[in-house]
Coordinates of C-alpha atoms in Angstrom, one line a residue:
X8 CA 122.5 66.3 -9.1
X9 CA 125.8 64.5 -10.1
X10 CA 128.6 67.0 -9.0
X11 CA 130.6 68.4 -12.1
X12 CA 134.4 68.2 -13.2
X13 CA 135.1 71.5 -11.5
X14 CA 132.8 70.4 -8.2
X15 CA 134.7 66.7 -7.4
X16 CA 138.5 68.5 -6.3
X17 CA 136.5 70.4 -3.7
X18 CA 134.1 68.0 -2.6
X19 CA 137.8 65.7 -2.1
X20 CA 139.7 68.3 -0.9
X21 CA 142.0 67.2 1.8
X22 CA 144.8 70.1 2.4
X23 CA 144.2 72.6 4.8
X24 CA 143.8 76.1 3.4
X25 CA 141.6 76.4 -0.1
X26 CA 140.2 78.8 -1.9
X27 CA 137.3 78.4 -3.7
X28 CA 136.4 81.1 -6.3
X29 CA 132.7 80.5 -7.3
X30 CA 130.5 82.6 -9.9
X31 CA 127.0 83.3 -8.7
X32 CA 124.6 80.7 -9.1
X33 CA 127.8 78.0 -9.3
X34 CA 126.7 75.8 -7.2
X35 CA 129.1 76.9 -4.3
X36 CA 126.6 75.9 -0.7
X37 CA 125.9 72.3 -2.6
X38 CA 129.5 72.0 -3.4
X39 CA 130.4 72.5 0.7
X40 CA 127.3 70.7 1.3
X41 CA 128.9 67.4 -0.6
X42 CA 132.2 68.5 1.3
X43 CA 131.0 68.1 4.2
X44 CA 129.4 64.5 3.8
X45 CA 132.7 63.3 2.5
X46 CA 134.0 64.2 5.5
X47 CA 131.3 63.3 8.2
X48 CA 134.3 62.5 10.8
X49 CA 135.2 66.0 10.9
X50 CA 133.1 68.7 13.1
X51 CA 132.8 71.7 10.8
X52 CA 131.5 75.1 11.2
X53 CA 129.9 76.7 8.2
X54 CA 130.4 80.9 8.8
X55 CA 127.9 82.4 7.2
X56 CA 127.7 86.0 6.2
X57 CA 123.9 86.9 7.4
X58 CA 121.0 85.0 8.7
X59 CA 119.3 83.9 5.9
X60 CA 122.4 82.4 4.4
X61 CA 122.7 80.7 8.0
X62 CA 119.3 79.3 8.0
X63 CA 119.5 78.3 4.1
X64 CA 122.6 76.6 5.0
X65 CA 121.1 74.5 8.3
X66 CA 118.6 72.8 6.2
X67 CA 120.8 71.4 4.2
X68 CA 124.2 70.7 5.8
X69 CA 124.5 66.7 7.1
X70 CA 125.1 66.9 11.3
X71 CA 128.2 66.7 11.0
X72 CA 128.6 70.8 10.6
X73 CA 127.0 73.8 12.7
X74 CA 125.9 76.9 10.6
X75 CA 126.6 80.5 12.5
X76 CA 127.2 84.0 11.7
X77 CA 129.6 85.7 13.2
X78 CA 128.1 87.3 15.5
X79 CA 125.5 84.4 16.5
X80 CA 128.8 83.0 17.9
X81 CA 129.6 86.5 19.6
X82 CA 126.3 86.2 21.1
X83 CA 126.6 84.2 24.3
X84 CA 129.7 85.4 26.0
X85 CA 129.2 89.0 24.8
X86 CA 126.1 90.2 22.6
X87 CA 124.0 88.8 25.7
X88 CA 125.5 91.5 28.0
X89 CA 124.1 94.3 25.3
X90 CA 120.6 93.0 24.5
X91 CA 118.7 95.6 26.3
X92 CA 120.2 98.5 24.6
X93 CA 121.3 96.7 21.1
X94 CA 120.7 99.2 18.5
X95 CA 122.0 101.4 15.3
X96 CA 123.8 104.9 16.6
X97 CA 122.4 107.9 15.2
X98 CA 124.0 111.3 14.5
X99 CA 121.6 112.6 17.6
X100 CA 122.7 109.9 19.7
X101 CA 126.5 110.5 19.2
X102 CA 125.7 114.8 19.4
X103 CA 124.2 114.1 23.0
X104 CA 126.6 112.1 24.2
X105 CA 129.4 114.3 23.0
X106 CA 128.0 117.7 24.1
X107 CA 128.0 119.2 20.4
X108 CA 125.9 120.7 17.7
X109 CA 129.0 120.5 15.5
X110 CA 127.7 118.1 12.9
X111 CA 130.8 117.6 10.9
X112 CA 132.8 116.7 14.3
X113 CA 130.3 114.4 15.1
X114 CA 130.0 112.7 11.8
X115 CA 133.7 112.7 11.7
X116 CA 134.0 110.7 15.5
X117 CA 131.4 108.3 13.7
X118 CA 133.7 107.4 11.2
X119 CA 136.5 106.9 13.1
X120 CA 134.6 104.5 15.2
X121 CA 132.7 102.7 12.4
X122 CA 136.6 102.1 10.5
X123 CA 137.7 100.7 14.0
X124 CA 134.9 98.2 14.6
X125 CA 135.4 96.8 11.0
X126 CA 139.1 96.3 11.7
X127 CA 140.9 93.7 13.5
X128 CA 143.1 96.5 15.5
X129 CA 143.0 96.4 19.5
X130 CA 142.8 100.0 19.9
X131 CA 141.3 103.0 18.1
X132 CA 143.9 105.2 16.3
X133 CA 145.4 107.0 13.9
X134 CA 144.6 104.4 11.3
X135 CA 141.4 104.3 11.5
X136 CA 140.8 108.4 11.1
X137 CA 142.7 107.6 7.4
X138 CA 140.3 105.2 7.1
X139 CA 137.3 106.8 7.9
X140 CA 137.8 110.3 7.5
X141 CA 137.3 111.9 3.7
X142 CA 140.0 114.4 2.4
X143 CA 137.9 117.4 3.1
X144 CA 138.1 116.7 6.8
X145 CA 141.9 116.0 6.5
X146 CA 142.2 119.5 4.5
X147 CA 140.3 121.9 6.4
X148 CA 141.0 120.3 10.3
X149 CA 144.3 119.6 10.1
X150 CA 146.3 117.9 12.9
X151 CA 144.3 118.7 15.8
X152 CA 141.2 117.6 14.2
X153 CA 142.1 114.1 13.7
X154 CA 143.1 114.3 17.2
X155 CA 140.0 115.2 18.4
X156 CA 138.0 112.9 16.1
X157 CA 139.7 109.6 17.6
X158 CA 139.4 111.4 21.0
X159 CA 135.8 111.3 20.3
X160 CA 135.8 108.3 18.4
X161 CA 137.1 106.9 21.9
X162 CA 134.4 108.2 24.1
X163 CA 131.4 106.8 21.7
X164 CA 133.3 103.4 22.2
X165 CA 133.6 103.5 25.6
X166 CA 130.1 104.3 26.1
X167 CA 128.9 101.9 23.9
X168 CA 130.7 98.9 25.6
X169 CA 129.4 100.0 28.6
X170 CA 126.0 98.2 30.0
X171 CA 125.5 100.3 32.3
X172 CA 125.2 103.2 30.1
X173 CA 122.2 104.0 27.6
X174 CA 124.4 104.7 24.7
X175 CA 123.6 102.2 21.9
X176 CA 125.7 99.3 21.2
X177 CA 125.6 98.1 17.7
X178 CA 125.7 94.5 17.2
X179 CA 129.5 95.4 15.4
X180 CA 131.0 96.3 19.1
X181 CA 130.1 92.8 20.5
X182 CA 131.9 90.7 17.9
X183 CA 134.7 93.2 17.6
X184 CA 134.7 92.5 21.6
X185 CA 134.3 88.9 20.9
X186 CA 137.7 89.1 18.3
X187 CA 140.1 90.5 21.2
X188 CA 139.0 88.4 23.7
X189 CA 141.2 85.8 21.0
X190 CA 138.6 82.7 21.1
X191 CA 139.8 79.2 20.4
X192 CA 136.8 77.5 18.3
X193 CA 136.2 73.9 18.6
X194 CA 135.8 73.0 15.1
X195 CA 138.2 70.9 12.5
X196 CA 136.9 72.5 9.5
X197 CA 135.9 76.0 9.0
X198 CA 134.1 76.6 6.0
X199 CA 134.2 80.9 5.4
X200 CA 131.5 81.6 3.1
X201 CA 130.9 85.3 1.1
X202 CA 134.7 85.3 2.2
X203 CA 135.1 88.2 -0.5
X204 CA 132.8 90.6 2.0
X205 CA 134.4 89.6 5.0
X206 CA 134.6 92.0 7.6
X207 CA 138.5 92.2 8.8
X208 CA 137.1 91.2 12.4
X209 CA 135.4 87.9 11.0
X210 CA 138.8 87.4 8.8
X211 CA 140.8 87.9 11.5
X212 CA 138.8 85.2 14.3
X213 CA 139.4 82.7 11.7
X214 CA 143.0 83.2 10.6
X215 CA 143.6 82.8 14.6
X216 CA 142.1 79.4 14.6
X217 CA 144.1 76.2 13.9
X218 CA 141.3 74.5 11.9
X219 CA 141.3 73.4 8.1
X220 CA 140.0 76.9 6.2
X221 CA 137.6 76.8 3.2
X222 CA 137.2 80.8 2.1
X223 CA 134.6 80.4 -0.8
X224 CA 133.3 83.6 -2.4
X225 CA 133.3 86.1 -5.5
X226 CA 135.4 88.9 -5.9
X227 CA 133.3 90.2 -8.4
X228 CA 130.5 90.2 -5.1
X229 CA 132.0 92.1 -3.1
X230 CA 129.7 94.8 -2.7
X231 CA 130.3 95.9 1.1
X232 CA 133.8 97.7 1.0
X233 CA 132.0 101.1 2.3
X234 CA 131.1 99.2 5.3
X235 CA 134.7 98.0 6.0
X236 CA 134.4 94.6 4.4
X237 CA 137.4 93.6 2.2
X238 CA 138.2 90.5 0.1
X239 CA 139.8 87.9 2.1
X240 CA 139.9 85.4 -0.9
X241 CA 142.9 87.0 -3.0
X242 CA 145.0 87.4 0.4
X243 CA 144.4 84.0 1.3
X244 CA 146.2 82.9 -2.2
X245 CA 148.9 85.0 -1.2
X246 CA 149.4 83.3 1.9
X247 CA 149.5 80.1 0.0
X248 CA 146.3 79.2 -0.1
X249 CA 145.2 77.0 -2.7
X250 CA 142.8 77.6 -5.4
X251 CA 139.8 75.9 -7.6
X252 CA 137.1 77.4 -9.6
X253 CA 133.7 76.8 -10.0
X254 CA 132.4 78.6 -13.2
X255 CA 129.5 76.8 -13.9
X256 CA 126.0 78.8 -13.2
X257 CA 122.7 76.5 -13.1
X258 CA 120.5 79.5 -12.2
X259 CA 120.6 80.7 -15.9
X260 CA 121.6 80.5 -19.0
X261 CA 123.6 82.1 -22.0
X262 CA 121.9 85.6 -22.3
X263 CA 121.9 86.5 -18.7
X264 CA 125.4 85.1 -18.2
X265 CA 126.6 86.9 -21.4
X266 CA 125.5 89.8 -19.6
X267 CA 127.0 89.4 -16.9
X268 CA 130.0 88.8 -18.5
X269 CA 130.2 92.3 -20.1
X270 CA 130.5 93.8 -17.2
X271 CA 133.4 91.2 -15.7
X272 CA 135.2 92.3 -19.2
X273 CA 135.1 95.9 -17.8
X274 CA 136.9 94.9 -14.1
X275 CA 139.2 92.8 -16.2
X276 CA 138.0 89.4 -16.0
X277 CA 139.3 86.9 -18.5
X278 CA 137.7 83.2 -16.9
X279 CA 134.5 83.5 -18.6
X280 CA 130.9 83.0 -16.7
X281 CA 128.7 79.6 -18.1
X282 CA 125.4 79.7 -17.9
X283 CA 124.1 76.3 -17.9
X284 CA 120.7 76.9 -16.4
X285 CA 117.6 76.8 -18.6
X286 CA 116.7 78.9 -22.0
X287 CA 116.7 82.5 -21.0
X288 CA 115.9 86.2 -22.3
X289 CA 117.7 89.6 -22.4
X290 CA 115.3 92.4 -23.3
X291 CA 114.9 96.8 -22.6
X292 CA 111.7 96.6 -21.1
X293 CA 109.2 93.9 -19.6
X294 CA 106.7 91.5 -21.9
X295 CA 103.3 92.5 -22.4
X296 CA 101.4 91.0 -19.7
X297 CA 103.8 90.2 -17.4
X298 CA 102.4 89.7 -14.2
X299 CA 104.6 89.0 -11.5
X300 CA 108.5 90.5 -11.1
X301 CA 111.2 91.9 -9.1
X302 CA 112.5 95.2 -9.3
X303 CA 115.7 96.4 -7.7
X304 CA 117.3 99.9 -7.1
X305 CA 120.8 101.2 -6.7
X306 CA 119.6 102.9 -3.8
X307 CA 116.9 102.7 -0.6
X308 CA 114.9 106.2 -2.2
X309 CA 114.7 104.6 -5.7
X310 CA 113.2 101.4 -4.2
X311 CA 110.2 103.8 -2.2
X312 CA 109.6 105.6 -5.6
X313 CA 109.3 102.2 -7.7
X314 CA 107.0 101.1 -4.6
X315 CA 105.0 104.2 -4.8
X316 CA 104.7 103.6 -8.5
X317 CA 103.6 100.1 -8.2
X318 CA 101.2 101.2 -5.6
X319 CA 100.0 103.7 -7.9
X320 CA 98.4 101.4 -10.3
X321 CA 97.1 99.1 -7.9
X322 CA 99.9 96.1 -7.2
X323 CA 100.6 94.7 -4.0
X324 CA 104.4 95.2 -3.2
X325 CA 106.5 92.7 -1.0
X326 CA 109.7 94.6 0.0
X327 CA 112.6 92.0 0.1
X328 CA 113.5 92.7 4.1
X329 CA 110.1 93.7 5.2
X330 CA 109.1 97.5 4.7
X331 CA 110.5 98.6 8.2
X332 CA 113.6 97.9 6.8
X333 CA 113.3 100.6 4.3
X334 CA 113.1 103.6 6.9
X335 CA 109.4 105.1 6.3
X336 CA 109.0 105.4 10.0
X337 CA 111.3 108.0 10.2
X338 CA 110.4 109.7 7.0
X339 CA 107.1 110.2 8.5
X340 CA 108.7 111.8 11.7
X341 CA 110.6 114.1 10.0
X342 CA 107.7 114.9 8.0
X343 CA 105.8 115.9 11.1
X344 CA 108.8 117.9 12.4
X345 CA 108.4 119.7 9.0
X346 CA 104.9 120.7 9.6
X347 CA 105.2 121.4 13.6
X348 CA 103.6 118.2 14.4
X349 CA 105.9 117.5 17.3
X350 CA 103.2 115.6 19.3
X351 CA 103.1 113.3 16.3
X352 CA 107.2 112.2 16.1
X353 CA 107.3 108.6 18.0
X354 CA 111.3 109.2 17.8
X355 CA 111.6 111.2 20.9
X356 CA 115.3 111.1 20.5
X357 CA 115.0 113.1 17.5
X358 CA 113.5 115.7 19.9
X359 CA 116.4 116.0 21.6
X360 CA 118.5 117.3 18.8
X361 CA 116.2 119.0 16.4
X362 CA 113.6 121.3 17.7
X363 CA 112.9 122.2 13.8
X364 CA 113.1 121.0 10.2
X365 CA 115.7 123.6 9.8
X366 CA 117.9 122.0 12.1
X367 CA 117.7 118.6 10.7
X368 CA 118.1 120.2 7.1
X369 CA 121.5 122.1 8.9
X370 CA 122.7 118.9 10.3
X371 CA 121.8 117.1 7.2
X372 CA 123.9 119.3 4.9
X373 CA 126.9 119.3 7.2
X374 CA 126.9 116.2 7.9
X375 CA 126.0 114.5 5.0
X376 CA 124.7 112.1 6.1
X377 CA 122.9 109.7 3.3
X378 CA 119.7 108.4 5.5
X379 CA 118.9 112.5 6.2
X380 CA 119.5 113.4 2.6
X381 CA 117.1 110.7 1.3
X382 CA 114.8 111.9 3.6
X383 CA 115.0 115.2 2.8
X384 CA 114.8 114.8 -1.1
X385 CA 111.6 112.5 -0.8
X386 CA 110.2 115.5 1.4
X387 CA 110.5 117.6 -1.5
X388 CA 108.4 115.8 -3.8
X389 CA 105.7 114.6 -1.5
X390 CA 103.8 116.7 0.4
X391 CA 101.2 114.1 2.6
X392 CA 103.4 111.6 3.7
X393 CA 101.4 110.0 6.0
X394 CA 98.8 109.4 3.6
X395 CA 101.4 108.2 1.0
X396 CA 103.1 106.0 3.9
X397 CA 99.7 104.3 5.1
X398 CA 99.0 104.0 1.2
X399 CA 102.3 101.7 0.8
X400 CA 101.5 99.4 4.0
X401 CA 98.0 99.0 2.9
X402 CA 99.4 97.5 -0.3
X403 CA 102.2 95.4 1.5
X404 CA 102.3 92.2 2.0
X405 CA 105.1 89.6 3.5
X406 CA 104.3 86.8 1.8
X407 CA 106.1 87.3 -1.6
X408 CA 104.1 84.6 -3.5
X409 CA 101.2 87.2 -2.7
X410 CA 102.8 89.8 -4.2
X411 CA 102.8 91.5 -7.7
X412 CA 106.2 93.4 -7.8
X413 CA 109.0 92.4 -5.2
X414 CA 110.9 95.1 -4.3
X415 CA 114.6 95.7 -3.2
X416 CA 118.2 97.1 -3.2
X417 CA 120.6 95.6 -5.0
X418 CA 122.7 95.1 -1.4
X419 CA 119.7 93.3 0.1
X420 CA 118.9 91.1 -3.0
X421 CA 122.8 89.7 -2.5
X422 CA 122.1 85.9 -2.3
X423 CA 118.6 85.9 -3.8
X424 CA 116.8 85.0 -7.4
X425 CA 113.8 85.7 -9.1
X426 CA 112.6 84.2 -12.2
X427 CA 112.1 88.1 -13.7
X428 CA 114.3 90.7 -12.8
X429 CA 114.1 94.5 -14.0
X430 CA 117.0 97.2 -13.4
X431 CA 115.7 100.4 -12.3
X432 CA 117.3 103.5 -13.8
X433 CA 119.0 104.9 -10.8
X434 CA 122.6 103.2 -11.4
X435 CA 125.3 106.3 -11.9
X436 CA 127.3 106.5 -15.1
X437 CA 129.8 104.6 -14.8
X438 CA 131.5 106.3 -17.8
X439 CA 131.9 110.1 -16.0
X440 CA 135.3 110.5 -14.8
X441 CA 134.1 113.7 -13.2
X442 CA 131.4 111.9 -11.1
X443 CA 132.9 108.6 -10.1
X444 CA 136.2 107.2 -8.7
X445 CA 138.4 104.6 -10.5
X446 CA 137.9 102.5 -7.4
X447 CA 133.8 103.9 -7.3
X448 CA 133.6 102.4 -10.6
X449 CA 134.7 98.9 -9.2
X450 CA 132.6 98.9 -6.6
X451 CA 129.1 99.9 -8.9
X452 CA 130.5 97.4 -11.5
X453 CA 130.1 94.8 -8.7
X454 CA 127.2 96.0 -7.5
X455 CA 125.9 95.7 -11.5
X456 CA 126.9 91.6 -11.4
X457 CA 125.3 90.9 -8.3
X458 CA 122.0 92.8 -9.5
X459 CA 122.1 91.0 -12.9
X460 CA 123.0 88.0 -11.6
X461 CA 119.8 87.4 -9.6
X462 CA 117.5 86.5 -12.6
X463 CA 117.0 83.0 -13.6
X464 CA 114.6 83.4 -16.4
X465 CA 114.4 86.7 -17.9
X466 CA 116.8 89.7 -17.1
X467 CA 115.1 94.1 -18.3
X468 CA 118.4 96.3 -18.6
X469 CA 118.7 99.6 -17.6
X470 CA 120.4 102.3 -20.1
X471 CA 123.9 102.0 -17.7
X472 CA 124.0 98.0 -18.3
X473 CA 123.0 98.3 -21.8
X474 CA 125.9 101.0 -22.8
X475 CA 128.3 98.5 -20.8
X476 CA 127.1 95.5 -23.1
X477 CA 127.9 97.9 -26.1
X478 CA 131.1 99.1 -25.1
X479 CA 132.3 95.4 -24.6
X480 CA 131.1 94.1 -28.0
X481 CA 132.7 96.7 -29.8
X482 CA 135.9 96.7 -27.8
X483 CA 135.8 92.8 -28.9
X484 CA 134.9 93.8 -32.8
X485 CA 137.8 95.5 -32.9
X486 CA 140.0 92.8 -31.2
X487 CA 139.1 90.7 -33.9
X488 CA 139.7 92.8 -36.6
X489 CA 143.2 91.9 -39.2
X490 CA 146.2 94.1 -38.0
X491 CA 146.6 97.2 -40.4
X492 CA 142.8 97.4 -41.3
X493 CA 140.7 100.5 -40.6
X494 CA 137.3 100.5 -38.8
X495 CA 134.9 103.7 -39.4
X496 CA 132.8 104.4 -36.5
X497 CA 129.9 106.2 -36.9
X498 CA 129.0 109.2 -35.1
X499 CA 127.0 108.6 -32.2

């Protein structure tokens, strides 16, 4: 493709700190791609934010540039040393190794931890217990509390880093490890990709480095701020970065990008979205007929019931991520906790903690902990799990062209397209101030682009994205109306 008027000042960039703000499907990795032959006398590392973006972005970059993630470049002086206990902490793990039954201490120490890893802090402090604790914590502990939480939040760390000791160590520790050890990367050219959901770690390895930056991202796609991430692309600009635009998507067209920007309208947005891809189509509900589409979910229990649906009436389901990612392994061993099958759990660790249901409902409730709640509600509304879990593999498959239905979250679809997307229904409202946050609101008004945003062809709304589209249309009727004249609005 011939680059476009907004493509050619990257591609001829020659400064040293840019920003480049790119709409989804603008053409951003072909855009770097073209950078980076232009400048084929510069070694260039292209950070990407997971995997798959990595090993798109190999295929396509000239020699010239290596593609890592962050923690692929962690891996050899540091991840190496962890490989043979690598693996996600669990409430049950951090219990045992603290000596306590006290869920909400535990879940608190978790937090603390989780909000150091993600910064770029050397030590674990007071800081990160604002960060990771909620205000109920704060308001029934009080002083000593917090101090026990980092305390805690301490002793999980040092455990973790240990090799010696069988204490997970998630693959977060090793690159936050790999950040204060203050590396000095042999590259001319960074190119910082998804810079919008960088994790303050990542942003702070690269700000260290005396390389030429490239931060290319969309603030509208930052979808990861729960996790720590935060949006490296405005603080770059206010460091003196400098900034293009590339506005032009080539994955759809007009509908779908009029869509999409409704809900920009709502976060504020005034550079409008193009969609110059092919004819597309808005509609409530799927053609008659339709064979073959994606479905995503706000959240990893919606995706299992629109799977069990599917299932239901005889599809074959890919899930986007494979189906182990979606945690029905442990939903069967909680089952069989429930119904005394304790020779039947394969988590043995689960054992350790939980001797019945009871308990893990207990620690569920005080924990809160979302992965024990989903499991918990699914329990309630289906009985023979086993059966309904052997059900959903048999009618799995990996290959997605093999598939009916593709399932997914919205977070795992981030970077993906389909040529038929559908919206399942369980997005919150948006519009109950009782319910959600201001800064909630931002966060599920992102998570609303990116989702909408992955269909190329033909986009199905859910009732949330369609009272968003009518709020913004008559917000604009209004705007266009002569001063002093009087609109009548019907009831509703």
């Amino acid at each position: 493709m011939k680059s476009t008027a907004e493509q050619l000042p990257v591609i001829h960039y020659e400064g040293n700190h840019l920003v480049v703000k790119a709409y989804a499907g603008c053409g951003k990795t072909t855009t770097l791609v073209a950078y980076a032959e232009q400048h084929r006398h510069l070694r260039m590392l292209y950070l990407a934010y997971n995997r798959a973006i990595r090993d798109e972005g190999a295929a396509k970059f000239p020699r010239n540039v290596v593609c890592k993630t962050s923690h692929q470049l962690a891996w050899p002086g540091f991840g190496q040393r962890y490989q043979h206990k690598l693996g996600n902490v669990r409430l049950t793990d951090a219990a045992g190794l603290l000596e306590t039954r006290h869920w909400g201490s535990v879940r608190d120490a978790l937090a603390v931890l989780t909000a150091y890893l993600s910064s770029a802090d050397r030590e674990i402090g007071l800081a990160h217990a604002l960060a990771g604790l909620d205000g109920e914590s704060f308001a029934t502990g009080g002083d000593a509390h917090i101090e026990r939480a980092i305390g805690s939040a301490r002793r999980l760390w040092e455990a973790m880093i240990d090799p010696q000791h069988s204490f997970p160590c998630q693959h977060d520790a090793y690159l936050k490890l790999f950040q204060l050890s203050r590396p000095k990367l042999p590259y001319d050219v960074i190119l910082f990709d998804e810079a919008q959901d960088s994790n303050p770690v990542t942003a702070a390895l690269v700000a260290e480095q005396s390389a030429r930056k490239i931060f290319v991202g969309d603030k509208w796609q930052q979808i990861y701020r729960w996790r720590g991430a935060e949006n490296a692309l405005d603080r770059q600009i206010e460091e003196g970065a400098d900034a293009l635009y590339l506005t032009n998507s080539f994955r759809f067209g007009p509908m779908i990008a009029g869509v999409a920007n409704a809900i920009l309208a709502l976060q504020g947005e005034t550079r409008p979205l193009v969609g110059f891809g092919p004819r597309d189509r808005v509609s409530t509900r799927l053609p008659f007929g339709c064979e073959r589409y994606t479905v995503l979910n706000r959240t990893v229990v919606g995706v299992i019931l629109t799977a069990i649906g599917a299932v239901g009436l005889g599809k074959v389901v890919h899930w986007n991520g494979g189906i182990e990612a979606y945690q029905l392994s442990d939903l069967e061993d909680v089952h069989h906790l429930r119904e005394e099958q304790v020779e039947r759990i394969r988590n043995k660790r689960m054992l350790a903690q939980f001797k019945t249901f009871a308990d893990f409902n207990e620690a569920a409730e005080e924990s809160k902990d979302p992965e024990m709640l989903r499991t918990i509600r699914l329990l309630k509304d289906h009985h023979d799990i086993p059966r309904l879990i052997a059900a959903l593999r048999r009618h799995s498959t990996d290959d997605p062209d093999e598939a009916d239905i593709t399932v997914s979250t919205v977070h795992r679809a981030k970077g993906l397209e389909w040529d038929i997307v559908v919206l399942e229904e369980d997005f919150p409202d948006l519009f109950d101030d009782e319910k959600i946050s201001p800064e909630q609101r931002v966060d599920e008004l992102n998570l609303l682009y990116v989702a909408t945003t992955r269909a190329k062809q033909h986009l199905v709304v859910n009732g949330i994205v369609q009272a968003i589209v009518r709020l913004v249309h008559s917000k604009a009727k209004r705007a266009e109306m002569p001063q002093g004249s009087v609109m009548s609005e019907a009831p509703a």
